[in-house]
mmCIF file of C-alpha atoms in Angstrom:
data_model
loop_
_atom_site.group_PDB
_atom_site.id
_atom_site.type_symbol
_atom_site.label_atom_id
_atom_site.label_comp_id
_atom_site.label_asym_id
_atom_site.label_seq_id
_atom_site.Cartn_x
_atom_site.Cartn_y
_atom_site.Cartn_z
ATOM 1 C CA UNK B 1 175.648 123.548 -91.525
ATOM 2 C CA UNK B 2 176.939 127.483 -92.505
ATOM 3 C CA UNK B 3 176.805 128.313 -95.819
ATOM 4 C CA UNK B 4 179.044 131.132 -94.200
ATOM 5 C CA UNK B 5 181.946 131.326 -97.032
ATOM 6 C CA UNK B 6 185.518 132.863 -96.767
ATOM 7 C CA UNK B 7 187.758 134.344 -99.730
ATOM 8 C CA UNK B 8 191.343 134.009 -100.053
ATOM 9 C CA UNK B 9 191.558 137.561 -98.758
ATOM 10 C CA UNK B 10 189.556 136.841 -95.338
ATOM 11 C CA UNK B 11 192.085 133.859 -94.779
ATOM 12 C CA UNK B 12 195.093 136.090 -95.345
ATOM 13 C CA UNK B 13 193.971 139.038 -93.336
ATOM 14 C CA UNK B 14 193.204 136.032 -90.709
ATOM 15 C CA UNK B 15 196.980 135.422 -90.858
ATOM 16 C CA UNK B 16 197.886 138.641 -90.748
ATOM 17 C CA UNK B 17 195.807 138.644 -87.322
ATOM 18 C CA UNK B 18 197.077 135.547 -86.240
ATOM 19 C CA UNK B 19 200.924 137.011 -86.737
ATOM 20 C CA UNK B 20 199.876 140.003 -84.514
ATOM 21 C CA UNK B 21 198.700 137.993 -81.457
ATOM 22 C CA UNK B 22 201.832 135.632 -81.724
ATOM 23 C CA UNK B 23 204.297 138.592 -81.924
ATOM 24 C CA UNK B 24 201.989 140.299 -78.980
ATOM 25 C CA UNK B 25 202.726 137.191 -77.295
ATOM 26 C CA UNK B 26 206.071 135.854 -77.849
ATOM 27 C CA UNK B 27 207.766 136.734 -74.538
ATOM 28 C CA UNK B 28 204.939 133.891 -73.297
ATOM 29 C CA UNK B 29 206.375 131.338 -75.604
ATOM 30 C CA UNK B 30 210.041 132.591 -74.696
ATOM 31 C CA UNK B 31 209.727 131.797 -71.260
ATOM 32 C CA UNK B 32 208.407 128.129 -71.440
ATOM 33 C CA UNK B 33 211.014 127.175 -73.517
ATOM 34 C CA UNK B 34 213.264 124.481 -72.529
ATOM 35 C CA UNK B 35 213.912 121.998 -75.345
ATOM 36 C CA UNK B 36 215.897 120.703 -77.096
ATOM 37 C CA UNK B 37 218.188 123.734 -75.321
ATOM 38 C CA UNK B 38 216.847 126.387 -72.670
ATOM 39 C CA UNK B 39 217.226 129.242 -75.125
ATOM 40 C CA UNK B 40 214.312 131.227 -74.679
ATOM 41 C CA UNK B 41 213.991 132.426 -78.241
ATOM 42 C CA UNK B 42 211.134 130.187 -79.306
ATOM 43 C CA UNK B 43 208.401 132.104 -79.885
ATOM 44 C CA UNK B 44 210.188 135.041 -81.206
ATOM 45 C CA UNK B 45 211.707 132.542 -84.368
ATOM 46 C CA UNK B 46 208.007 131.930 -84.548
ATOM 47 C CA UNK B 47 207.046 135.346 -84.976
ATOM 48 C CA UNK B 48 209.438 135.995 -87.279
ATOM 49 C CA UNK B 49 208.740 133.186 -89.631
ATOM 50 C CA UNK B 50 204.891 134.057 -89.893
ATOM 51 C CA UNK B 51 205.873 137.644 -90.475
ATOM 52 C CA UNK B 52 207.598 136.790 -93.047
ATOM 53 C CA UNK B 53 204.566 135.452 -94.252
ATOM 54 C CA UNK B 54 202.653 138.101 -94.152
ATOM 55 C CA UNK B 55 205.219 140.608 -95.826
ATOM 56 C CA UNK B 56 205.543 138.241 -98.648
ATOM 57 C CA UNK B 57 201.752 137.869 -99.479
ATOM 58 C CA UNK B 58 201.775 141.438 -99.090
ATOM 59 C CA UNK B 59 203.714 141.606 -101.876
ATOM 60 C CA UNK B 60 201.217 139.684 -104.163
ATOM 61 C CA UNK B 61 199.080 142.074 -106.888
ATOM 62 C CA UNK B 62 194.704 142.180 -106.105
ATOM 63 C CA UNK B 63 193.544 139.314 -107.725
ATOM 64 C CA UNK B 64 196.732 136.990 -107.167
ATOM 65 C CA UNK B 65 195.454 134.040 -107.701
ATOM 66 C CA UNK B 66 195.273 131.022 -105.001
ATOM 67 C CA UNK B 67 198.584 129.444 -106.799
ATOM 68 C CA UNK B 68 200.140 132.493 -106.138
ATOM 69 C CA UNK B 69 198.552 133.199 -102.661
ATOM 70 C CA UNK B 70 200.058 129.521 -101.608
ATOM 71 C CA UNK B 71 203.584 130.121 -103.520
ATOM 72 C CA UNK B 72 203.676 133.091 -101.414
ATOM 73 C CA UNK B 73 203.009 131.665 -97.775
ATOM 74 C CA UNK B 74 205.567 128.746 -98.520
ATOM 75 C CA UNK B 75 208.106 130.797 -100.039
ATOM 76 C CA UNK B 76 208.058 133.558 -97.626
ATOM 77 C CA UNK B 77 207.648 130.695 -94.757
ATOM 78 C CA UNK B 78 211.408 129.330 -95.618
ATOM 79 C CA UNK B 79 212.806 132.450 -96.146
ATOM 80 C CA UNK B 80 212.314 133.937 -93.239
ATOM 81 C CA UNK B 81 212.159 130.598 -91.102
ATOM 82 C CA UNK B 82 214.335 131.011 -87.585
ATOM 83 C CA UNK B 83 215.178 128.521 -85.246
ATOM 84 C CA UNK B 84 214.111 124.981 -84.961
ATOM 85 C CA UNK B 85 210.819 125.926 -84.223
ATOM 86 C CA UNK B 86 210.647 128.452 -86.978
ATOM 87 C CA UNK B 87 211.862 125.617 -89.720
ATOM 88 C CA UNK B 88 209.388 123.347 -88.632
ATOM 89 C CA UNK B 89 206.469 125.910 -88.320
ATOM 90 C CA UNK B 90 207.384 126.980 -92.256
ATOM 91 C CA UNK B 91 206.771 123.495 -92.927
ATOM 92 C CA UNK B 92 203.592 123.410 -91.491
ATOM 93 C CA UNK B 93 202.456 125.909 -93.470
ATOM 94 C CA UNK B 94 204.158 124.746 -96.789
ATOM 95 C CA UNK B 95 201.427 121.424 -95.910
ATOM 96 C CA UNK B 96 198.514 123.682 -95.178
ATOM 97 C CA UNK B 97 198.811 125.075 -98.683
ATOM 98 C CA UNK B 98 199.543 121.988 -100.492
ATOM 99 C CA UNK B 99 196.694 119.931 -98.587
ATOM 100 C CA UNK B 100 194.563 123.084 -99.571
ATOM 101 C CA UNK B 101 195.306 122.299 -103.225
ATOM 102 C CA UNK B 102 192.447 120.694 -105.651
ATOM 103 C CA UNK B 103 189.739 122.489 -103.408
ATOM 104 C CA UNK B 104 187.961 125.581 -105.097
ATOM 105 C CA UNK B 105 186.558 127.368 -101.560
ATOM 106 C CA UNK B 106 187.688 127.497 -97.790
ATOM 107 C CA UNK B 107 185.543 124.686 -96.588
ATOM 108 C CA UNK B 108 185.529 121.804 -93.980
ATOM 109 C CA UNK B 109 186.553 118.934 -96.445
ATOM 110 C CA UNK B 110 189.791 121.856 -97.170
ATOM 111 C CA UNK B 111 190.915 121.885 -93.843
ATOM 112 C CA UNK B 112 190.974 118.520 -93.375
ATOM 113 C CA UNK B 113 193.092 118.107 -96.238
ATOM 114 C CA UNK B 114 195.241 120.838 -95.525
ATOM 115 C CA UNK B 115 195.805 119.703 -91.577
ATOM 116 C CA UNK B 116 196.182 116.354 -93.390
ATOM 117 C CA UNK B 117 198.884 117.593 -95.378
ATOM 118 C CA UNK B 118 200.590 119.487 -92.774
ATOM 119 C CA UNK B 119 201.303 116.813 -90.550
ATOM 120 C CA UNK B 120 202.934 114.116 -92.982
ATOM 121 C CA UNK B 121 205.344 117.496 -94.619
ATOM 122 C CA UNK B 122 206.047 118.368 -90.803
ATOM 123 C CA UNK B 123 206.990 115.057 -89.845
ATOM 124 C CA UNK B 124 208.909 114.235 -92.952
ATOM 125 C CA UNK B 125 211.101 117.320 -92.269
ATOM 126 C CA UNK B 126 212.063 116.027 -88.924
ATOM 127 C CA UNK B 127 214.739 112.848 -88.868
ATOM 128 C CA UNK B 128 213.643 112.291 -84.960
ATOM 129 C CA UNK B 129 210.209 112.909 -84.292
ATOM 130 C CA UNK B 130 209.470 113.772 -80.370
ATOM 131 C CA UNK B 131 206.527 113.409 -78.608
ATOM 132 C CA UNK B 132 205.689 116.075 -76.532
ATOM 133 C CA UNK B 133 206.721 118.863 -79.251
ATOM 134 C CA UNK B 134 204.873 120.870 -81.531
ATOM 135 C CA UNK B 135 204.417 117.909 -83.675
ATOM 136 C CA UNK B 136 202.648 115.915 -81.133
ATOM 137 C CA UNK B 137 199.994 119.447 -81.345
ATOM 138 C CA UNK B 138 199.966 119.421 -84.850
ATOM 139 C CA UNK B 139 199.388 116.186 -84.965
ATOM 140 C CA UNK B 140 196.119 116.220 -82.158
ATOM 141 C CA UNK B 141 194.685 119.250 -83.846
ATOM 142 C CA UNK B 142 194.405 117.207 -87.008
ATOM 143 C CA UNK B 143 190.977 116.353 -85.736
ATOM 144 C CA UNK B 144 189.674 118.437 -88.725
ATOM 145 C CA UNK B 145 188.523 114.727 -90.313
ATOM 146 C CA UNK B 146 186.214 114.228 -87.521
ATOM 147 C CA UNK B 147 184.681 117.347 -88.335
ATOM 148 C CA UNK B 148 184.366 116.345 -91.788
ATOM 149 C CA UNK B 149 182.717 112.873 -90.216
ATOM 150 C CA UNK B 150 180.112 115.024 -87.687
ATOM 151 C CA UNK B 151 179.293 117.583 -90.810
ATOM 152 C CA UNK B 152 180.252 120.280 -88.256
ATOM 153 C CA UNK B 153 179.831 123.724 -89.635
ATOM 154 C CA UNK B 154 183.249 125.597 -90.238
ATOM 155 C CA UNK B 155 183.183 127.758 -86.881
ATOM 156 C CA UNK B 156 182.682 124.834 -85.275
ATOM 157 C CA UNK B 157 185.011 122.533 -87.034
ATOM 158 C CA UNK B 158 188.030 125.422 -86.418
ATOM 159 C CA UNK B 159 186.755 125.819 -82.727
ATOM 160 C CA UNK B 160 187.621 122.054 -82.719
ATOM 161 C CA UNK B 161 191.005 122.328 -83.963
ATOM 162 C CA UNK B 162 191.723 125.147 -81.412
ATOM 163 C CA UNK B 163 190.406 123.590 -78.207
ATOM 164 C CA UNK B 164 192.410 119.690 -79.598
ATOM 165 C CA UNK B 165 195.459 122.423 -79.776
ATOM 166 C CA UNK B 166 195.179 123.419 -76.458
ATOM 167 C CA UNK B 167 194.325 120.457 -74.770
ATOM 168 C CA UNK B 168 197.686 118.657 -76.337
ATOM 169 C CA UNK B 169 199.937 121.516 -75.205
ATOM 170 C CA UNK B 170 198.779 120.573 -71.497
ATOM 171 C CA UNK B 171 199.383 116.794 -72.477
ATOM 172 C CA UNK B 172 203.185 118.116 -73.308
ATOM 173 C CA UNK B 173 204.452 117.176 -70.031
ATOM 174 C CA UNK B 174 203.300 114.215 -69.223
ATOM 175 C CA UNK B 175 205.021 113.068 -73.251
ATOM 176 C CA UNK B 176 208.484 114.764 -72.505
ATOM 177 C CA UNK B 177 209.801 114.360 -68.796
ATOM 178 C CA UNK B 178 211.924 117.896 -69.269
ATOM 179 C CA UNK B 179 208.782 119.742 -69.723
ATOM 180 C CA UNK B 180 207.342 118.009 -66.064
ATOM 181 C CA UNK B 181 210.726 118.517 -64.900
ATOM 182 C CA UNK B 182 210.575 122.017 -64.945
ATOM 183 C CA UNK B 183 206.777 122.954 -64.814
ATOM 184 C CA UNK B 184 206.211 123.830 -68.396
ATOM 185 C CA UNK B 185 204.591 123.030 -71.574
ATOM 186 C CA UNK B 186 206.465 122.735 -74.660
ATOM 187 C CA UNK B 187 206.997 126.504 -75.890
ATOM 188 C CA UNK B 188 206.654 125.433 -79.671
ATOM 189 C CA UNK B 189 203.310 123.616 -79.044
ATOM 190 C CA UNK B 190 201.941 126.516 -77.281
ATOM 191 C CA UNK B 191 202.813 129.225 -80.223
ATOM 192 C CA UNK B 192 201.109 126.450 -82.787
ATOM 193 C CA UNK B 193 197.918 126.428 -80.760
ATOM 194 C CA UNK B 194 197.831 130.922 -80.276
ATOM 195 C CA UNK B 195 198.322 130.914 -84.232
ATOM 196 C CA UNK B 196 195.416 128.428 -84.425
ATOM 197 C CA UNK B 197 193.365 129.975 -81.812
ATOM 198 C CA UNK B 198 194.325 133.797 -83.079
ATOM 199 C CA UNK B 199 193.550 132.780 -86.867
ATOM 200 C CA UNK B 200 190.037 131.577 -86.014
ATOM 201 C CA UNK B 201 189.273 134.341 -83.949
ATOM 202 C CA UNK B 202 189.938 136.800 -86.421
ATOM 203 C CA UNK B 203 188.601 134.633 -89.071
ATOM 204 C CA UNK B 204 185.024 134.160 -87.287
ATOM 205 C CA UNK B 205 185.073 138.151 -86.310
ATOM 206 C CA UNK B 206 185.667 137.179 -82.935
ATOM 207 C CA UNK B 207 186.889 140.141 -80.430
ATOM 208 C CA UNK B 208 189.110 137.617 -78.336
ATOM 209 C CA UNK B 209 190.757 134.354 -78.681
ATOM 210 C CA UNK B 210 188.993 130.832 -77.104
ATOM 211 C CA UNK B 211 192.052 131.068 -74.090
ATOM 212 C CA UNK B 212 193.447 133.792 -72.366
ATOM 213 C CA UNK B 213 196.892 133.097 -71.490
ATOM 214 C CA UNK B 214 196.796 129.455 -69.681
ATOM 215 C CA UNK B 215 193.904 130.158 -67.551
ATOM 216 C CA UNK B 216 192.553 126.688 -68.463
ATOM 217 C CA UNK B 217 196.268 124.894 -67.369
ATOM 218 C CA UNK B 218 195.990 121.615 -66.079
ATOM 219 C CA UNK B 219 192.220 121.473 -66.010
ATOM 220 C CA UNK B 220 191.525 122.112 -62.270
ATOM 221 C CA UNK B 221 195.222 122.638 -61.025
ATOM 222 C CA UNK B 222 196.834 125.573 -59.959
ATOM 223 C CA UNK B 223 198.993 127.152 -63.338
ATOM 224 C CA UNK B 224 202.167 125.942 -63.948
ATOM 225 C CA UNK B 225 204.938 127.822 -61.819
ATOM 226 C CA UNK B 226 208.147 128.113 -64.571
ATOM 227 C CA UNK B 227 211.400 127.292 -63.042
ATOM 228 C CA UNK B 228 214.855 128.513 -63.883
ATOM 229 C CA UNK B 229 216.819 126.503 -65.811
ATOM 230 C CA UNK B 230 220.748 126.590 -64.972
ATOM 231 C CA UNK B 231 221.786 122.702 -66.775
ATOM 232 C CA UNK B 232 223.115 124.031 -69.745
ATOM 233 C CA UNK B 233 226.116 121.431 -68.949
ATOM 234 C CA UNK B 234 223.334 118.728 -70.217
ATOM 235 C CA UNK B 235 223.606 120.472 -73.288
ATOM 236 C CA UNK B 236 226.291 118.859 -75.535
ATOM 237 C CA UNK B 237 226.467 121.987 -78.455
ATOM 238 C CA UNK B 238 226.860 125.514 -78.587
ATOM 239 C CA UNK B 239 225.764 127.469 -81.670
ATOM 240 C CA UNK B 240 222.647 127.438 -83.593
ATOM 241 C CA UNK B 241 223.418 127.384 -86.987
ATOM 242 C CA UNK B 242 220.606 128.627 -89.785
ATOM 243 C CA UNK B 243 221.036 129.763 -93.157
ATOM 244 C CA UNK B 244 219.436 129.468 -96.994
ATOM 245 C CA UNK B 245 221.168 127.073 -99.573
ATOM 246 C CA UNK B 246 220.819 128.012 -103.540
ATOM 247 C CA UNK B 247 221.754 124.431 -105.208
ATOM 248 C CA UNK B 248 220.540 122.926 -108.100
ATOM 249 C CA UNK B 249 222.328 119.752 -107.276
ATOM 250 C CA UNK B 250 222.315 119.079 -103.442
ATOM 251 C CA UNK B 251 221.031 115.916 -102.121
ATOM 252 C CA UNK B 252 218.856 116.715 -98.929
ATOM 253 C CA UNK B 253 219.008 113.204 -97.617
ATOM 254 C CA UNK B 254 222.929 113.244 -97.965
ATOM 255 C CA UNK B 255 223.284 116.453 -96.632
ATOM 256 C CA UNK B 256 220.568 115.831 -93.308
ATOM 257 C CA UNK B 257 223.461 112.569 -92.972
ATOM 258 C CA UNK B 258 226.181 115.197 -92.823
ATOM 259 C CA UNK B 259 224.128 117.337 -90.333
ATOM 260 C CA UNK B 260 223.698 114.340 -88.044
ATOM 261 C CA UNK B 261 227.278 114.300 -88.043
ATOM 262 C CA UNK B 262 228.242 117.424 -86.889
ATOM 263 C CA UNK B 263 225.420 118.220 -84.188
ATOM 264 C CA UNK B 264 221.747 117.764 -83.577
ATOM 265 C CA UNK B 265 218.133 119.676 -83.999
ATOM 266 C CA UNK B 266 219.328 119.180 -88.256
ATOM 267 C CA UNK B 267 216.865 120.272 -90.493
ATOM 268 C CA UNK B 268 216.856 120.942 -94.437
ATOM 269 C CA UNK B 269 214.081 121.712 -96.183
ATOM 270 C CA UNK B 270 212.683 123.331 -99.076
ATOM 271 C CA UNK B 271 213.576 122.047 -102.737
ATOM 272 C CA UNK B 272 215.703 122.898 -105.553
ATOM 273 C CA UNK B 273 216.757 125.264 -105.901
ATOM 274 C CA UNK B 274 216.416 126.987 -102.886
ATOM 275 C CA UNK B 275 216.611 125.098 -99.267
ATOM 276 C CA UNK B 276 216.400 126.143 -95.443
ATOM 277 C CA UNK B 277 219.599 124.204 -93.511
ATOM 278 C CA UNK B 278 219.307 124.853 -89.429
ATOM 279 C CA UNK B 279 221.408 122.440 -86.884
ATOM 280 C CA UNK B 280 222.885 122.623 -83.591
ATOM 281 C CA UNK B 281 226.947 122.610 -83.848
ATOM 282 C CA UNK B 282 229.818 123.442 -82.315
ATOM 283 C CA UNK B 283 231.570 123.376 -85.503
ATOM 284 C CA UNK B 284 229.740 125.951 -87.378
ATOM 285 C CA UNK B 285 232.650 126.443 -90.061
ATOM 286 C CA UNK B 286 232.370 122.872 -91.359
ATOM 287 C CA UNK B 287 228.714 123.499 -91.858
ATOM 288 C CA UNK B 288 229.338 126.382 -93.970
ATOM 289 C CA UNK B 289 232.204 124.879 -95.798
ATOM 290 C CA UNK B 290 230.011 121.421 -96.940
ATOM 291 C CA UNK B 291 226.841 123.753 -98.296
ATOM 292 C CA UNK B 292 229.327 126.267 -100.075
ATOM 293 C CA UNK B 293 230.856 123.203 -101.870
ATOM 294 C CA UNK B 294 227.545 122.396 -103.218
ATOM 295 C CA UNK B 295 226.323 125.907 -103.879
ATOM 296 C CA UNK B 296 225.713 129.066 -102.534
ATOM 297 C CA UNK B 297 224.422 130.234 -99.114
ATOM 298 C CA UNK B 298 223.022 133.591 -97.944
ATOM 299 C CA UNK B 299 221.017 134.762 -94.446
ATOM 300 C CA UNK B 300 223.800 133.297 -91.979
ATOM 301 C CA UNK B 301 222.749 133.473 -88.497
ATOM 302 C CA UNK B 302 224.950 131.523 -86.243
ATOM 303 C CA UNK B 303 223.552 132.040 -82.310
ATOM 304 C CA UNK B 304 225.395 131.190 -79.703
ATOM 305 C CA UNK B 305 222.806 129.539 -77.542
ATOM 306 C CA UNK B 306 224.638 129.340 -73.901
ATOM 307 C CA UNK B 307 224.609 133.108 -74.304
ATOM 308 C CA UNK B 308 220.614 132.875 -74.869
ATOM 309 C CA UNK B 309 220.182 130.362 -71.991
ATOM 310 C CA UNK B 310 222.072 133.114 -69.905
ATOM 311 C CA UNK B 311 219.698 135.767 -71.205
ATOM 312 C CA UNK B 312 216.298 134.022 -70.447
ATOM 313 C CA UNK B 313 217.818 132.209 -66.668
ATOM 314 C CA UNK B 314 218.175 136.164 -66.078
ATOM 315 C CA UNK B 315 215.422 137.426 -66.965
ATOM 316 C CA UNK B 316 213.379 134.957 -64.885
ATOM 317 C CA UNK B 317 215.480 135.637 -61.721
ATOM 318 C CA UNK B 318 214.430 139.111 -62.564
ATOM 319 C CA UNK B 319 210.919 138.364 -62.431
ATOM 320 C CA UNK B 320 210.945 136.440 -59.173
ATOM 321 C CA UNK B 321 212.451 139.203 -57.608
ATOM 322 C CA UNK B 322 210.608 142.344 -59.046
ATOM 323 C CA UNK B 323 208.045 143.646 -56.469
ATOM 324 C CA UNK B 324 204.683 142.987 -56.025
ATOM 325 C CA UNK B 325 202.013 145.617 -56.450
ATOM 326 C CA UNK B 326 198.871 144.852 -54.811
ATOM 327 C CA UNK B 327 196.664 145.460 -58.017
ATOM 328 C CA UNK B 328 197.422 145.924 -61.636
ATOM 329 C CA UNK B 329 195.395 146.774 -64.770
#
């Protein structure tokens, strides 16, 4: 095995790297997206959430300790969490850092625990779990125990995680008929597995990721061809609703109930006394009016997502039509 050892400050400037690449990359992620709504915003909400990250750990004095260091990620994680795929991605990283806890160095056995971690705080976050999302890669890239089991070194155990990442975004379709439906993987999924694949990279002092782009699609078949997506009618809401919650007294459980009352895609997570509320509604005023009764809200961003679908359906007829050059560089 490496005796190869990384300090807190390797695995943040890692992230750091890792937030570059995604935010390089975004308008990849954008474009796949199709559920739950075709709004074409996915990997930006991702980008933003892990820059968040990294302007909140940049924040921390030399020498933070790694209390701090993880107080820092999970903090900045759910205040700057967008979108359903942002919310879910801070929680992610909330369980990397609290699976990391109780180990003194960035080892095999730590990963482990933290991808360990990650997946049971994901899951728990979401009322309806679906296959075929970026919980299904979270999930596969878990694999970090057999690495632990086949003493693999930690290049090799990370190179495991990244390449189980990959290969479970191109499972996505075959889990979540929309995705085969219209020739894409699940957008979320696919910005999970660049973070994963980016972070190593930069980690191991690596000039490239393990995958460029989806070279590797489908193992020998031709890359997926993306498709417009003009069935916003199968959508039943309108706005995307996200916004932080300063409570001392508010229930989560009863107030996820309320959220599954007014729309769908609810989310609230954190815990007192600050919390990260995100659902899909058409009734974005009642959503407002239950949190404000049980404390006080700030970073409103209501999005309405028809006008989003709109956006990326152009942008892709764009594309198709744009001309052709012969060679490019």
């Amino acid at each position: 095995m490496s005796t190869t050892t990384y300090s807190s400050n390797n695995v943040l400037n890692a992230v750091a790297a890792a937030a570059k690449v995604l935010d390089e990359r975004k308008e990849e992620v954008n474009r796949l997206n199709v559920f739950p709504v075709p709004d074409g915003d996915t990997g930006t909400n991702m980008s933003l959430t892990i820059q968040s990250v990294v302007s909140n750990v940049a924040n921390l004095p030399i020498g933070a300790s790694g209390a701090d260091i993880r107080k820092a990620v999970t903090t900045g994680a759910l205040m700057g969490a967008r979108g359903n795929s942002g919310v879910i991605t801070s929680q992610i990283l909330r369980g990397l850092c609290e699976g990391s806890q109780g180990f003194d160095e960035f080892d095999v056995e730590s990963i482990a625990g933290a991808f360990d971690r990650a997946r049971e705080v994901a899951f728990q976050a979401v009322r309806k779990p679906v296959e075929g999302t970026i919980l299904t890669v979270l999930r596969d890239s878990a694999a970090a125990k057999v690495a632990v089991e086949q003493e693999l070194s930690i290049p090799e155990a990370l190179d495991a995680i990244v390449a189980e990442a990959y290969a479970s975004v191109q499972r996505t379709p075959d889990l979540l008929p929309v995705l085969k439906e219209h020739g894409v993987v699940d957008a979320g999924g696919f910005g999970l597995a660049i973070l994963f694949d980016a972070f190593t990279a930069a980690l191991l002092g690596r000039s490239g990721t393990m995958v460029d782009e989806m070279s590797f699609a489908r193992g020998s078949h031709p890359k997926v061809e993306i498709e417009q997506v003009n069935d916003w009618e199968g959508s039943r809401y309108r706005y995307c609703n996200e916004f932080l919650v300063d409570s001392d007294t508010l229930d989560k459980d009863a107030a996820l109930e309320f959220l599954s009352t007014m729309g769908d895609c609810e989310l609230c997570v954190g815990e007192v006394p600050k919390f990260k509320v995100h659902v899909h509604s058409d009734h974005p005023d009642q959503v407002l009016k239950y949190f404000l009764d049980h404390g006080q809200i700030s970073e409103v961003f209501i999005h309405n997502m028809k006008l989003q679908s709109e956006e990326r359906t152009e942008k892709l007829e764009a594309e198709q039509h744009a001309e052709r050059k012969p060679l490019g560089v």
